[in-house]
Amino acid sequence: MRVEIWSDIACPWCYVGKARFDKALRDFPYRDEVEVVHRSFELDPGRAKDDIQPVITMLTKKYGMSAVQAEAGEDNLGAQASAEGLDYRTRGRDHGSTFDMHRLLHFAKDQGRQEQLLDLLYRANFAEERSVFNDDERLVELASAAGLATEAVRAVLADPDAYADEVRADEREAAQLGANGVPFFVLDRKYGVSGAQPAEVFARALTQAYGEPSPLKVVDSGDGADACGPDGCAVPQH
């Protein structure tokens, strides 16, 4: 069974959602028969590489909220991440283009190191002090830590066309599947799970999708789940 996950490194709910899905997959009795493929989805497609701003500033502009409200939202996201065993810096993070990161993730997929790189990118963006935006050497370091050849990574970053078509193809396919926000999980092209659902929802979807021929159906907990889309990310209010 193949599980495809559309996500963006700048999306906090993708960070949390992946942890919840990973938990469900670890407990799935047929986990060794599941192939996980990560697909590209940019929250800010076309954003200039040097267009970087603090997350709090981005939130106030996108949501029209006050800085105090934005900080409260970040605190709540930090609590959600902590509940999943994830580190999350609620202050001092920035926001920018993730296009080069998606290109590197496609390169990493070719090398069998996609999962490793994605985990490092998430942690670097949400938990570590040094920015991942507009810093090629930072991306080289992370890719090298994921087991990728340093010079090959530099070559991908130096060529803006490298893996660009693959990123855009993923994004077109997301639109065709009706995914207008992330994370979005597609299980064997039978079930779609939208948002950072609880682990038990992912567990149920894995069980339902395994060996069951059916059209794509959307699985939901009934209350909806938090996600990020072109207009921004859902901000927890309590």
GROMACS .gro file of C-alpha atoms in nm, residues 42-217:
model
  176
   42GLU     CA    1   0.389   2.529  -0.130
   43LEU     CA    2   0.181   2.755   0.092
   44ASP     CA    3   0.339   3.055  -0.084
   45PRO     CA    4   0.412   2.942  -0.442
   46GLY     CA    5   0.610   3.200  -0.633
   47ARG     CA    6   0.740   3.369  -0.319
   48ALA     CA    7   1.083   3.524  -0.384
   49LYS     CA    8   1.375   3.344  -0.224
   50ASP     CA    9   1.484   3.657  -0.040
   51ASP     CA   10   1.132   3.745   0.080
   52ILE     CA   11   1.166   3.647   0.445
   53GLN     CA   12   0.979   3.783   0.745
   54PRO     CA   13   0.923   3.688   1.108
   55VAL     CA   14   0.642   3.438   1.162
   56ILE     CA   15   0.462   3.672   1.403
   57THR     CA   16   0.469   3.950   1.143
   58MET     CA   17   0.339   3.712   0.876
   59LEU     CA   18   0.055   3.601   1.104
   60THR     CA   19  -0.055   3.955   1.188
   61LYS     CA   20  -0.065   4.049   0.820
   62LYS     CA   21  -0.234   3.731   0.697
   63TYR     CA   22  -0.495   3.704   0.972
   64GLY     CA   23  -0.533   4.068   1.066
   65MET     CA   24  -0.471   3.975   1.429
   66SER     CA   25  -0.268   4.156   1.690
   67ALA     CA   26   0.085   4.050   1.783
   68VAL     CA   27  -0.049   3.931   2.118
   69GLN     CA   28  -0.303   3.709   1.944
   70ALA     CA   29  -0.037   3.576   1.705
   71GLU     CA   30   0.193   3.494   1.995
   72ALA     CA   31  -0.091   3.317   2.177
   73GLY     CA   32  -0.155   3.110   1.865
   74GLU     CA   33   0.211   3.014   1.847
   75ASP     CA   34   0.205   2.917   2.214
   76ASN     CA   35  -0.091   2.690   2.149
   77LEU     CA   36   0.079   2.536   1.845
   78GLY     CA   37   0.383   2.477   2.063
   79ALA     CA   38   0.165   2.290   2.312
   80GLN     CA   39   0.013   2.078   2.033
   81ALA     CA   40   0.361   1.992   1.906
   82SER     CA   41   0.487   1.913   2.255
   83ALA     CA   42   0.199   1.671   2.305
   84GLU     CA   43   0.338   1.476   2.009
   85GLY     CA   44   0.691   1.479   2.148
   86LEU     CA   45   0.808   1.755   1.910
   87ASP     CA   46   1.021   2.058   1.991
   88TYR     CA   47   0.874   2.389   1.875
   89ARG     CA   48   1.018   2.738   1.905
   90THR     CA   49   0.724   2.972   1.964
   91ARG     CA   50   0.935   3.287   1.920
   92GLY     CA   51   1.202   3.398   1.678
   93ARG     CA   52   1.115   3.179   1.378
   94ASP     CA   53   1.087   3.322   1.029
   95HIS     CA   54   0.889   3.241   0.715
   96GLY     CA   55   0.992   3.230   0.349
   97SER     CA   56   0.999   3.033   0.026
   98THR     CA   57   1.019   2.654   0.053
   99PHE     CA   58   1.063   2.588  -0.319
  100ASP     CA   59   1.431   2.490  -0.295
  101MET     CA   60   1.354   2.258  -0.005
  102HIS     CA   61   1.089   2.082  -0.212
  103ARG     CA   62   1.333   2.046  -0.499
  104LEU     CA   63   1.584   1.887  -0.262
  105LEU     CA   64   1.319   1.653  -0.126
  106HIS     CA   65   1.258   1.522  -0.479
  107PHE     CA   66   1.632   1.473  -0.522
  108ALA     CA   67   1.640   1.295  -0.185
  109LYS     CA   68   1.357   1.068  -0.298
  110ASP     CA   69   1.568   0.957  -0.594
  111GLN     CA   70   1.843   0.871  -0.346
  112GLY     CA   71   1.615   0.690  -0.103
  113ARG     CA   72   1.666   0.957   0.168
  114GLN     CA   73   1.346   1.161   0.144
  115GLU     CA   74   1.205   1.077   0.487
  116GLN     CA   75   1.536   1.153   0.656
  117LEU     CA   76   1.567   1.492   0.489
  118LEU     CA   77   1.208   1.590   0.557
  119ASP     CA   78   1.242   1.518   0.929
  120LEU     CA   79   1.560   1.727   0.945
  121LEU     CA   80   1.398   2.016   0.757
  122TYR     CA   81   1.096   2.014   0.987
  123ARG     CA   82   1.310   2.013   1.298
  124ALA     CA   83   1.540   2.283   1.163
  125ASN     CA   84   1.247   2.510   1.076
  126PHE     CA   85   1.036   2.462   1.386
  127ALA     CA   86   1.282   2.377   1.661
  128GLU     CA   87   1.626   2.519   1.579
  129GLU     CA   88   1.753   2.875   1.590
  130ARG     CA   89   1.929   2.902   1.253
  131SER     CA   90   1.695   2.984   0.963
  132VAL     CA   91   1.643   2.744   0.673
  133PHE     CA   92   1.534   3.025   0.439
  134ASN     CA   93   1.762   3.182   0.177
  135ASP     CA   94   2.063   2.998   0.319
  136ASP     CA   95   2.190   2.738   0.075
  137GLU     CA   96   2.471   2.628   0.305
  138ARG     CA   97   2.219   2.553   0.578
  139LEU     CA   98   2.027   2.332   0.335
  140VAL     CA   99   2.351   2.166   0.226
  141GLU     CA  100   2.432   2.085   0.589
  142LEU     CA  101   2.089   1.935   0.650
  143ALA     CA  102   2.094   1.736   0.328
  144SER     CA  103   2.440   1.604   0.410
  145ALA     CA  104   2.316   1.500   0.755
  146ALA     CA  105   2.037   1.310   0.577
  147GLY     CA  106   2.300   1.111   0.388
  148LEU     CA  107   2.309   1.300   0.059
  149ALA     CA  108   2.631   1.381  -0.127
  150THR     CA  109   2.730   1.741  -0.056
  151GLU     CA  110   2.841   1.837  -0.406
  152ALA     CA  111   2.533   1.681  -0.563
  153VAL     CA  112   2.314   1.885  -0.327
  154ARG     CA  113   2.500   2.203  -0.419
  155ALA     CA  114   2.448   2.123  -0.787
  156VAL     CA  115   2.072   2.089  -0.737
  157LEU     CA  116   2.052   2.417  -0.548
  158ALA     CA  117   2.262   2.596  -0.811
  159ASP     CA  118   2.025   2.491  -1.091
  160PRO     CA  119   1.680   2.647  -1.039
  161ASP     CA  120   1.531   2.409  -1.296
  162ALA     CA  121   1.649   2.094  -1.118
  163TYR     CA  122   1.340   1.906  -0.995
  164ALA     CA  123   1.124   2.215  -1.049
  165ASP     CA  124   0.894   2.023  -1.283
  166GLU     CA  125   0.848   1.752  -1.020
  167VAL     CA  126   0.746   2.010  -0.759
  168ARG     CA  127   0.493   2.171  -0.994
  169ALA     CA  128   0.357   1.831  -1.098
  170ASP     CA  129   0.289   1.744  -0.733
  171GLU     CA  130   0.110   2.074  -0.683
  172ARG     CA  131  -0.106   2.024  -0.992
  173GLU     CA  132  -0.195   1.676  -0.877
  174ALA     CA  133  -0.294   1.809  -0.534
  175ALA     CA  134  -0.536   2.049  -0.703
  176GLN     CA  135  -0.679   1.767  -0.915
  177LEU     CA  136  -0.739   1.562  -0.601
  178GLY     CA  137  -0.917   1.855  -0.437
  179ALA     CA  138  -0.648   1.929  -0.180
  180ASN     CA  139  -0.660   2.301  -0.107
  181GLY     CA  140  -0.473   2.277   0.221
  182VAL     CA  141  -0.211   2.062   0.390
  183PRO     CA  142  -0.132   1.819   0.529
  184PHE     CA  143  -0.327   1.597   0.292
  185PHE     CA  144  -0.283   1.220   0.304
  186VAL     CA  145  -0.388   0.987   0.022
  187LEU     CA  146  -0.394   0.617   0.104
  188ASP     CA  147  -0.358   0.390  -0.199
  189ARG     CA  148  -0.571   0.638  -0.397
  190LYS     CA  149  -0.869   0.504  -0.200
  191TYR     CA  150  -0.898   0.737   0.098
  192GLY     CA  151  -0.800   1.096   0.158
  193VAL     CA  152  -0.732   1.230   0.506
  194SER     CA  153  -0.724   1.608   0.536
  195GLY     CA  154  -0.550   1.796   0.815
  196ALA     CA  155  -0.355   1.701   1.127
  197GLN     CA  156  -0.606   1.441   1.241
  198PRO     CA  157  -0.564   1.243   1.564
  199ALA     CA  158  -0.353   0.928   1.536
  200GLU     CA  159  -0.662   0.710   1.577
  201VAL     CA  160  -0.817   0.860   1.263
  202PHE     CA  161  -0.503   0.774   1.066
  203ALA     CA  162  -0.508   0.425   1.216
  204ARG     CA  163  -0.868   0.375   1.105
  205ALA     CA  164  -0.790   0.503   0.756
  206LEU     CA  165  -0.491   0.269   0.721
  207THR     CA  166  -0.707  -0.026   0.824
  208GLN     CA  167  -0.988   0.070   0.586
  209ALA     CA  168  -0.758   0.134   0.291
  210TYR     CA  169  -0.552  -0.182   0.331
  211GLY     CA  170  -0.664  -0.429   0.066
  212GLU     CA  171  -0.997  -0.255   0.004
  213PRO     CA  172  -1.070  -0.152  -0.357
  214SER     CA  173  -1.277   0.166  -0.358
  215PRO     CA  174  -1.284   0.521  -0.498
  216LEU     CA  175  -1.104   0.796  -0.310
  217LYS     CA  176  -1.303   0.888   0.000
   0.00000   0.00000   0.00000
